[in-house]
PDB file of C-alpha atoms and ligand atoms in Angstrom:
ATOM      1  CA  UNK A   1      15.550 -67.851 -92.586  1.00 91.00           C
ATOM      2  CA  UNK A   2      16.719 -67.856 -89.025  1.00 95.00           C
ATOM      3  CA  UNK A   3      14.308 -65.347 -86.796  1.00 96.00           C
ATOM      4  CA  UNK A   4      16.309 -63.405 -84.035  1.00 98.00           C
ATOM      5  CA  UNK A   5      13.180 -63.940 -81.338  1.00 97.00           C
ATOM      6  CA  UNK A   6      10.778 -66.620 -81.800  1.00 96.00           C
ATOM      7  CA  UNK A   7       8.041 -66.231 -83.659  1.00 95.00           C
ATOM      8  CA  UNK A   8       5.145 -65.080 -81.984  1.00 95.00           C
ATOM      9  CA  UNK A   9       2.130 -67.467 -82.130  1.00 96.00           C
ATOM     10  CA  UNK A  10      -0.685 -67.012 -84.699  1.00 97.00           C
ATOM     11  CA  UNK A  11      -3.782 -65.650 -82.835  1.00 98.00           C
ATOM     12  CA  UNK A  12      -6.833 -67.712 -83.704  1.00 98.00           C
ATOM     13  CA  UNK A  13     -10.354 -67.697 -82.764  1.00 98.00           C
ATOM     14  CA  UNK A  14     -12.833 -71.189 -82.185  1.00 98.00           C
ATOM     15  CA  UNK A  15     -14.934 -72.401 -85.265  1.00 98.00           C
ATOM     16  CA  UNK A  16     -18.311 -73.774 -84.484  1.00 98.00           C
ATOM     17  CA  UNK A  17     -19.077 -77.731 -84.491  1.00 97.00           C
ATOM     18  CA  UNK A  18     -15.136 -78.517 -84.397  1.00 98.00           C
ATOM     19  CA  UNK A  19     -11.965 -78.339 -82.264  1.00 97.00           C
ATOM     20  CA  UNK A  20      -9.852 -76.501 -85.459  1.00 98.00           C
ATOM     21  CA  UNK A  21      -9.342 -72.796 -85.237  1.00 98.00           C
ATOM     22  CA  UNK A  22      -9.587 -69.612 -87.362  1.00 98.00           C
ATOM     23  CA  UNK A  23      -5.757 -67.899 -87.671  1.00 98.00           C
ATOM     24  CA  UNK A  24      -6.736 -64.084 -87.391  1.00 98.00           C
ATOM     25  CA  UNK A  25      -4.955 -62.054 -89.469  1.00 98.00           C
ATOM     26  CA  UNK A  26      -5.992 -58.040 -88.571  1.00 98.00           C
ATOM     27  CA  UNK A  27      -9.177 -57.066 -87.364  1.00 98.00           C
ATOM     28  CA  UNK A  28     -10.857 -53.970 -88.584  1.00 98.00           C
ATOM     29  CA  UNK A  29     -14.043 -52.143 -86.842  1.00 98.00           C
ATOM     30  CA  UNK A  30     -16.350 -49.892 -88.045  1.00 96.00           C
ATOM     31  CA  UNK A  31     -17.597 -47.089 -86.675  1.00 91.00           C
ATOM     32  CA  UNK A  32     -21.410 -46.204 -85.805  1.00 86.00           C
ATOM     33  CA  UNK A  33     -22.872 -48.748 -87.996  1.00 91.00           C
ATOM     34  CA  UNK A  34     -26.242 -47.961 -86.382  1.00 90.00           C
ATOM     35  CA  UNK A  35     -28.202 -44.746 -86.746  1.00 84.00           C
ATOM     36  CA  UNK A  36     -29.316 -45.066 -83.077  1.00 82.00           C
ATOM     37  CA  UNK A  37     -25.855 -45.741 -81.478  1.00 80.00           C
ATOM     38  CA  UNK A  38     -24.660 -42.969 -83.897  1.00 78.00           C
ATOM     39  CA  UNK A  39     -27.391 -40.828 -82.607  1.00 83.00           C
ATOM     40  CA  UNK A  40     -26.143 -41.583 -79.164  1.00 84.00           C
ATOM     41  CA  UNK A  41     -22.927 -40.668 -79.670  1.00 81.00           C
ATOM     42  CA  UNK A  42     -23.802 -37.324 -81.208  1.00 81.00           C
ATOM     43  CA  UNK A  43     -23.658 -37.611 -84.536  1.00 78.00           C
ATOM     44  CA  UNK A  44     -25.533 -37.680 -87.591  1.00 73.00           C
ATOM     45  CA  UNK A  45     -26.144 -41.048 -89.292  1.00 70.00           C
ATOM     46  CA  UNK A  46     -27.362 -40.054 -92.587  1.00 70.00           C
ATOM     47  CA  UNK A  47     -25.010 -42.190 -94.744  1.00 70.00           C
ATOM     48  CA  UNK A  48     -21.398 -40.482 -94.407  1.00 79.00           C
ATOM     49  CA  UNK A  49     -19.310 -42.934 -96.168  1.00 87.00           C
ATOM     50  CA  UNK A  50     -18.362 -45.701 -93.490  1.00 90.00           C
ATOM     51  CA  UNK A  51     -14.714 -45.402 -90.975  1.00 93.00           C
ATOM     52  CA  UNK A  52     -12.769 -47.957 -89.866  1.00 96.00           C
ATOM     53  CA  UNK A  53     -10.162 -48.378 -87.112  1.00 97.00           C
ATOM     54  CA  UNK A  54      -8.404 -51.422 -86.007  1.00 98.00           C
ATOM     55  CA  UNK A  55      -7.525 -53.653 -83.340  1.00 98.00           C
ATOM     56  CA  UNK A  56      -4.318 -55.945 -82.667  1.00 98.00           C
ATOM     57  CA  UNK A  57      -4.792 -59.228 -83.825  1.00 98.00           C
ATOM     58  CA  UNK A  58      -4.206 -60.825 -80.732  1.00 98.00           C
ATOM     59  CA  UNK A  59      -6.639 -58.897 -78.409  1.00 98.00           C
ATOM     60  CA  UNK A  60      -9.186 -61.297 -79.864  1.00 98.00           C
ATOM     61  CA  UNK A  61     -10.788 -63.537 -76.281  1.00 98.00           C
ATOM     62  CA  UNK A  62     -12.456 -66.362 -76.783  1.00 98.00           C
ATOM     63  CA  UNK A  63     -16.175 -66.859 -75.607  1.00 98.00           C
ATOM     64  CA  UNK A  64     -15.730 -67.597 -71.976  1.00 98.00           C
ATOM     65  CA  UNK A  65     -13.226 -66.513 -70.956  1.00 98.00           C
ATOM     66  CA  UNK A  66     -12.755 -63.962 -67.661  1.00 98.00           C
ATOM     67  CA  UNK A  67     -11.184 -60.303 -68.438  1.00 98.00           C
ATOM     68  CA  UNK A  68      -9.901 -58.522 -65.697  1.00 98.00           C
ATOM     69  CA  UNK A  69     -11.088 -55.054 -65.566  1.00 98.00           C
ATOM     70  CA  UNK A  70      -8.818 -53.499 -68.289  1.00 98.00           C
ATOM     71  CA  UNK A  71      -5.983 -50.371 -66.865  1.00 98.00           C
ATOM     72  CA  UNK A  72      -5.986 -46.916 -67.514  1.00 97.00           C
ATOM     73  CA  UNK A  73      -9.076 -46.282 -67.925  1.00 98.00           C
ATOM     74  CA  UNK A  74     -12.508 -46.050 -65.473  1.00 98.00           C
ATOM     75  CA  UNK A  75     -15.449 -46.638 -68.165  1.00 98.00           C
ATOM     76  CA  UNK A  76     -15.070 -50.156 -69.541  1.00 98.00           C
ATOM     77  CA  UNK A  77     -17.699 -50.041 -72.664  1.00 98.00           C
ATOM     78  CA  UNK A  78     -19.146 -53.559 -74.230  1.00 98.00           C
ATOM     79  CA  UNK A  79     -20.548 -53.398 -78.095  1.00 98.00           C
ATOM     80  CA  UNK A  80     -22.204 -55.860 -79.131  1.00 98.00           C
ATOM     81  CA  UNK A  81     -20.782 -56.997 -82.806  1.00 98.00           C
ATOM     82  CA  UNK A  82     -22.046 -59.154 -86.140  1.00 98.00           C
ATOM     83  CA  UNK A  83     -18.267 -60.474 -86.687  1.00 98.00           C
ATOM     84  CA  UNK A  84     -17.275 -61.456 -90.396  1.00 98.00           C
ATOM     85  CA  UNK A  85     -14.924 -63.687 -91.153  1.00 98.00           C
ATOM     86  CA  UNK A  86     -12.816 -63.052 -94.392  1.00 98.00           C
ATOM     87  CA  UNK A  87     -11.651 -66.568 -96.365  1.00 98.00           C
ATOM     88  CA  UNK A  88     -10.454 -65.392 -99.907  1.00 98.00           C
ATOM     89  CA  UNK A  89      -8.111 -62.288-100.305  1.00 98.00           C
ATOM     90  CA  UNK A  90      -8.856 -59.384-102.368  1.00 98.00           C
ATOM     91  CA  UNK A  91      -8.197 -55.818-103.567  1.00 98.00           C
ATOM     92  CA  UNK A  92     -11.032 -53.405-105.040  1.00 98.00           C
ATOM     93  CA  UNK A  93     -13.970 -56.550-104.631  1.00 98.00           C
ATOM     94  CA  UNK A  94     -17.121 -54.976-105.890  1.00 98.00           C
ATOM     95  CA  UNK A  95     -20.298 -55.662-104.203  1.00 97.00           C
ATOM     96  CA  UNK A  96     -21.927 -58.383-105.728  1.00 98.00           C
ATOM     97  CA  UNK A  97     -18.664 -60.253-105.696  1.00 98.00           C
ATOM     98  CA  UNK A  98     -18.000 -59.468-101.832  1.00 98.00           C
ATOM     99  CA  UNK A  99     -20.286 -62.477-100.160  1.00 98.00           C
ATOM    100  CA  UNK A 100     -18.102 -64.961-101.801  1.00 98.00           C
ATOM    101  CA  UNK A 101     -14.969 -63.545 -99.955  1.00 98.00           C
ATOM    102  CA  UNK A 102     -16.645 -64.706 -96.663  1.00 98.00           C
ATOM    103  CA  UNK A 103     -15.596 -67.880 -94.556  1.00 98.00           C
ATOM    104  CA  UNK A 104     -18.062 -67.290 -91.854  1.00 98.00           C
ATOM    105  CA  UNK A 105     -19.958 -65.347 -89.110  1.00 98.00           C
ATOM    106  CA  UNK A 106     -19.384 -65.024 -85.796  1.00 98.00           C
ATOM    107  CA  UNK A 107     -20.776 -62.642 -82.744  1.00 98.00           C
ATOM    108  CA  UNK A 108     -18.519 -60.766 -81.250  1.00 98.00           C
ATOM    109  CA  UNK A 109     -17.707 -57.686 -77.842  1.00 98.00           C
ATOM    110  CA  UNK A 110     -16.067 -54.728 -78.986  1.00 98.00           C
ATOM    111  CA  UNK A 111     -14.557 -53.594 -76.063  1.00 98.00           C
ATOM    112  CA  UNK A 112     -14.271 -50.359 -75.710  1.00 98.00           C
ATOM    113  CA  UNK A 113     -11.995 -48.024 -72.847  1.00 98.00           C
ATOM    114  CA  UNK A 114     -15.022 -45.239 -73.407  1.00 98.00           C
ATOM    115  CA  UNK A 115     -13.518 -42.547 -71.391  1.00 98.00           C
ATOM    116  CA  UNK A 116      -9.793 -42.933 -73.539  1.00 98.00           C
ATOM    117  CA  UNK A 117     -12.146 -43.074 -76.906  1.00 97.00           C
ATOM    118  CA  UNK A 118     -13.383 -39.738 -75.577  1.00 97.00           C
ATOM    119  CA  UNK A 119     -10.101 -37.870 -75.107  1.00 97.00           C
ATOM    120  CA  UNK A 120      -9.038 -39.455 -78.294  1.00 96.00           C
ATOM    121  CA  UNK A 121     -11.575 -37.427 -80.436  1.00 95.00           C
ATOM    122  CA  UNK A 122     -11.613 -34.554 -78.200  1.00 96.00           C
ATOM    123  CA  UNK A 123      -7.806 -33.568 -78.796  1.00 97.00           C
ATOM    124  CA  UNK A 124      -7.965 -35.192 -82.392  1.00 96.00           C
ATOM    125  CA  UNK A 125      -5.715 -38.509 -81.557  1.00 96.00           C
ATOM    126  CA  UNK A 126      -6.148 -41.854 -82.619  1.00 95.00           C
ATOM    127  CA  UNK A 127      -8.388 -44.274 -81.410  1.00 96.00           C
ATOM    128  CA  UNK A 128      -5.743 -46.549 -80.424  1.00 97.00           C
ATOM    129  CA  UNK A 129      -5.596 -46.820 -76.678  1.00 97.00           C
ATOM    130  CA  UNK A 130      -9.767 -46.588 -76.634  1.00 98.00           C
ATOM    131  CA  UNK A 131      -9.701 -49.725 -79.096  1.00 98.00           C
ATOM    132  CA  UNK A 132      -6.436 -51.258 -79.362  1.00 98.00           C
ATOM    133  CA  UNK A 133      -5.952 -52.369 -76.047  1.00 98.00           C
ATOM    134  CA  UNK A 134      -5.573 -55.892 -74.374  1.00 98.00           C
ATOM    135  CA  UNK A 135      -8.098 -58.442 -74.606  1.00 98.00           C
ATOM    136  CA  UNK A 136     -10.402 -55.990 -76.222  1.00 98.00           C
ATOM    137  CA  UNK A 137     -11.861 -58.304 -78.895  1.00 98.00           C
ATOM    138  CA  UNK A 138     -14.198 -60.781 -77.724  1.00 98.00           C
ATOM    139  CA  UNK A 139     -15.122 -63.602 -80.407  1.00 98.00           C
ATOM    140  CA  UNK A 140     -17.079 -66.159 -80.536  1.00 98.00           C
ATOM    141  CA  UNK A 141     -17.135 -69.290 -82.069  1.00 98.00           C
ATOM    142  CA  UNK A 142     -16.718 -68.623 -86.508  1.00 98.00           C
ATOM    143  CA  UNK A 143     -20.013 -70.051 -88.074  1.00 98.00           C
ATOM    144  CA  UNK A 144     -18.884 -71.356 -91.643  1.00 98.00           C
ATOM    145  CA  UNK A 145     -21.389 -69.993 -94.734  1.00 98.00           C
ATOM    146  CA  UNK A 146     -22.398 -73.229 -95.647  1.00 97.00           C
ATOM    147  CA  UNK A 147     -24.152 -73.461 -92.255  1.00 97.00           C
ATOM    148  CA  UNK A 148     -25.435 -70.124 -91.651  1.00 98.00           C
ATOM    149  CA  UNK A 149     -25.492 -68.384 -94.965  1.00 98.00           C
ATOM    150  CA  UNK A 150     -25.319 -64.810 -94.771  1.00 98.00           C
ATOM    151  CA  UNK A 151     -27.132 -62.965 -91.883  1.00 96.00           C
ATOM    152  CA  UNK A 152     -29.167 -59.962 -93.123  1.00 93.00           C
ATOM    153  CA  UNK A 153     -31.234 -59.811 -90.638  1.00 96.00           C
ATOM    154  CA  UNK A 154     -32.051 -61.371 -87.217  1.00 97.00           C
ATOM    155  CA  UNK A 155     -31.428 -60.023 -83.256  1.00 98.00           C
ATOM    156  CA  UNK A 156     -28.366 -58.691 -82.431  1.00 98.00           C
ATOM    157  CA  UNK A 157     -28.798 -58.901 -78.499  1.00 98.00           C
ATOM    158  CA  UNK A 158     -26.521 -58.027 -75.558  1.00 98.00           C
ATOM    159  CA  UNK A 159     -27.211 -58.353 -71.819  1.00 98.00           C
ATOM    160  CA  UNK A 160     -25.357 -57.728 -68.433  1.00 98.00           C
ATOM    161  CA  UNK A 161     -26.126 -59.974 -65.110  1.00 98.00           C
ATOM    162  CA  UNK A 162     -29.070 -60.750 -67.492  1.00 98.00           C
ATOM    163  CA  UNK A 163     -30.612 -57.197 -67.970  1.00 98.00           C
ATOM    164  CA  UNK A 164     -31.034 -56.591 -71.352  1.00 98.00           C
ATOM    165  CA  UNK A 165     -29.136 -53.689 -72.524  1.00 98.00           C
ATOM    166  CA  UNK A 166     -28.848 -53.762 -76.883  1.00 98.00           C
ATOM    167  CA  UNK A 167     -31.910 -55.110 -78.774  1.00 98.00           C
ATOM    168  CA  UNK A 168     -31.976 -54.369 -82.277  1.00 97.00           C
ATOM    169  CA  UNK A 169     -31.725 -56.204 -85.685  1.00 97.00           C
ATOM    170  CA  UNK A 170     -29.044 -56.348 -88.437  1.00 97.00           C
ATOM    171  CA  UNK A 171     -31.376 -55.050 -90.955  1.00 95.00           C
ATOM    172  CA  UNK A 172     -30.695 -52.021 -89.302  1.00 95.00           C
ATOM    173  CA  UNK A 173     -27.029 -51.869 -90.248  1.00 94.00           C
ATOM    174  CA  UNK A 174     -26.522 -48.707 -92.154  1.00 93.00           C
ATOM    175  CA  UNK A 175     -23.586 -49.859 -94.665  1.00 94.00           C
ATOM    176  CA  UNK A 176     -24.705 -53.894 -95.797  1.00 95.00           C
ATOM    177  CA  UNK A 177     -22.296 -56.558 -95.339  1.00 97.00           C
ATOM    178  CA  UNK A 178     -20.927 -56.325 -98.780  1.00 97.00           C
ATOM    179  CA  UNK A 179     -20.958 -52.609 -98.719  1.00 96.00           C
ATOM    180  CA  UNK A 180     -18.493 -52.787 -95.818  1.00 97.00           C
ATOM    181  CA  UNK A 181     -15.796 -55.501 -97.425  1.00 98.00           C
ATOM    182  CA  UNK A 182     -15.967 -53.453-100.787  1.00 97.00           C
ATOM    183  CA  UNK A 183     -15.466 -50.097 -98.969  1.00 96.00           C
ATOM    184  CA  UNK A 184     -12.717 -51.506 -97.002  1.00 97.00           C
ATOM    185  CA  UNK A 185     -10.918 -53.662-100.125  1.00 98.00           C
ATOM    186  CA  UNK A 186     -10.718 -50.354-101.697  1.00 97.00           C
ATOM    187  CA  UNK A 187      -8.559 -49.075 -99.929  1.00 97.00           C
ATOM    188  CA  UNK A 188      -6.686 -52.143 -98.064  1.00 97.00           C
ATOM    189  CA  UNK A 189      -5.886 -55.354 -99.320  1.00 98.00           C
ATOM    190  CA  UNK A 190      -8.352 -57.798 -97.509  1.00 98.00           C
ATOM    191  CA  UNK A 191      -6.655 -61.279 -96.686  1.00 98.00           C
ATOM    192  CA  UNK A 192      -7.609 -64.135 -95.420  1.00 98.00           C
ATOM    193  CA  UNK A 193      -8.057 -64.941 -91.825  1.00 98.00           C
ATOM    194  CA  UNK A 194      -9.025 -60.967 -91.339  1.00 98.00           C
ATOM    195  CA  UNK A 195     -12.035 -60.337 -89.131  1.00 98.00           C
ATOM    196  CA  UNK A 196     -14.361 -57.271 -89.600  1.00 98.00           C
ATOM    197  CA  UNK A 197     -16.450 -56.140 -86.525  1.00 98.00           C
ATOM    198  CA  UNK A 198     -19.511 -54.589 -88.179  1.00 97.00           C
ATOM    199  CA  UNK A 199     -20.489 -52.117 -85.714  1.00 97.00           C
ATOM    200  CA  UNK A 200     -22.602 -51.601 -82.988  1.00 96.00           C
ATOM    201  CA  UNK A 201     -26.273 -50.504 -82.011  1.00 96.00           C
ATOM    202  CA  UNK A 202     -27.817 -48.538 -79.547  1.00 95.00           C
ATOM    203  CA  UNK A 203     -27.056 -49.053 -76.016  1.00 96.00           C
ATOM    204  CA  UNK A 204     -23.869 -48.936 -75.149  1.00 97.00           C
ATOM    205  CA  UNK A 205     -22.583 -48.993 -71.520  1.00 98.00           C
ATOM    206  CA  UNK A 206     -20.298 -49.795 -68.750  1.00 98.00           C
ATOM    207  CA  UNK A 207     -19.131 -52.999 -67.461  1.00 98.00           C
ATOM    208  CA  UNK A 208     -17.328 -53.739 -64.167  1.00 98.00           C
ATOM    209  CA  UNK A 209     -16.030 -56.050 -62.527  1.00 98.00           C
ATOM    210  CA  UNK A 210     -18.129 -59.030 -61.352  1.00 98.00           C
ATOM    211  CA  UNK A 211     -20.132 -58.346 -64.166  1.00 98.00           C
ATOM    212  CA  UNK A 212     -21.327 -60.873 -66.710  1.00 98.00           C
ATOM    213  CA  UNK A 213     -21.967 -59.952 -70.102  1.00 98.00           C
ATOM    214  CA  UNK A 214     -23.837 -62.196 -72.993  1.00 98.00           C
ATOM    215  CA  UNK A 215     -24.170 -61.344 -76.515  1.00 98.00           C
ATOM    216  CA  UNK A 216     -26.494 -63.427 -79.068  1.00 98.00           C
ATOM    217  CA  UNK A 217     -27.142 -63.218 -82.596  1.00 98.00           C
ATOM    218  CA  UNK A 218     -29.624 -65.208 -83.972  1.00 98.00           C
ATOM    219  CA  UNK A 219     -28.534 -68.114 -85.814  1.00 97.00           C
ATOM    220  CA  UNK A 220     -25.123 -67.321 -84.449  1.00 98.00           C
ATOM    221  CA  UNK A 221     -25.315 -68.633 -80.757  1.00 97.00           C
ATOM    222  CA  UNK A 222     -24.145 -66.476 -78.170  1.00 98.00           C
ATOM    223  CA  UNK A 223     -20.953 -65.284 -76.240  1.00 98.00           C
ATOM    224  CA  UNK A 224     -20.092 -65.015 -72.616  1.00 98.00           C
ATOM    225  CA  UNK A 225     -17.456 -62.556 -71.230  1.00 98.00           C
ATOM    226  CA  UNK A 226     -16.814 -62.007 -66.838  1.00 98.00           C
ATOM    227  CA  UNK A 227     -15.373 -59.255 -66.238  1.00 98.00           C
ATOM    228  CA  UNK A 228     -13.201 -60.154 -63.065  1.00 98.00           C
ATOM    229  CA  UNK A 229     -11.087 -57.019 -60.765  1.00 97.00           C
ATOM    230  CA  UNK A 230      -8.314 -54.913 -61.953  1.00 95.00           C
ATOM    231  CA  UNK A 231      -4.997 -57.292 -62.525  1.00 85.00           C
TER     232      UNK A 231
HETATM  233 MN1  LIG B   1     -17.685 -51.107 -82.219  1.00 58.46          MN
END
């Protein structure tokens, strides 16, 4: 097959303890994950079944890395993330088998353009330019299962210039790890090298520029992100 452009270049994201990378495939997101972010944003988190949305599989940053301050938009939002990383493919996975569909864990920044997420559900418009954009997928460094097993609970953490802003624990997640890859496989085919960002918890807020924002999960290490001016 002869390709009329070349092909653009796999995005990938580090792996932990080696120089080989993870090739991402999609990412999906799910939204308020957490009864107290959910309760932040104004809604009710007794257990409506779980949403996703998605982001471009090459806004993924590593850890690191600076961001300028992204455009269009005046309310840069950071989330805090438990990041799973799909290995083995699979339509309709049931629960018990979902675990075994995981390659790793990593922790991970869902960036968030909060004031374009806004307008997006106030005239009933997709997420997209809230979510989607550029560089809005901060990911660390993929833990493999064999090394970390399968978080179920520890701190999920997230600071800026060192003031602690998100302190919880993923046993607070409201839909489970394997709750979230068999809701999604039901109605997707997951692949491998896709990444799910498992939500968020309470906390969220701005970042601008100059600012320097860490997120750790226990067991997981942590991430890094500056956010440097406007490009
Ligand atoms: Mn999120």
């Amino acid at each position: 097959m002869t390709l009329v452009l070349p092909a653009p270049a796999t995005p990938t994201v580090a792996v932990h303890g080696t120089d080989a990378r993870f090739p991402v495939r999609r990412i999906f997101c799910v939204g308020r994950n957490y009864a107290a972010h959910a309760r932040e944003m104004g809604k009710d988190p007794d257990r409506e079944p779980p949403f996703f949305f998605s982001k471009p599989a090459d806004a993924v940053v590593d850890s690191g890395e600076t961001i300028p301050y992204p455009p269009q938009t005046e309310n840069l939002h950071y989330e805090a993330e438990l990041v799973v990383a799909i290995g083995v493919g699979g339509s309709n996975i049931t629960e018990a088998d979902a675990l075994g569909h995981v390659w790793g864990y990593a922790v991970g920044n869902d960036l968030t353009r909060r004031d374009l997420q806004q307008l997006a559900k106030d005239l009933g418009r997709p997420w997209d330019f809230g979510k989607a954009f550029d560089r809005s997928a901060v990911i660390g460094p993929v833990h493999t299962v064999a090394e970390v097993g399968h978080p179920e609970k520890g701190s999920i953490r997230l600071t800026v210039n060192g003031v602690v802003k998100q302190d919880a624990d993923l046993v607070e997640l409201i839909w489970s790890i394997p709750e979230v890859i068999s809701y999604l496989s039901h109605s997707i085919a997951l692949a491998p090298g896709d990444l799910i960002m498992t939500g968020t918890p309470a906390g969220v807020g701005p970042l601008v520029p100059g600012d320097t924002c860490v997120v750790t999960i226990e067991g997981l290490g942590e991430i890094s992100t500056r956010i440097a001016p406007r490009a």
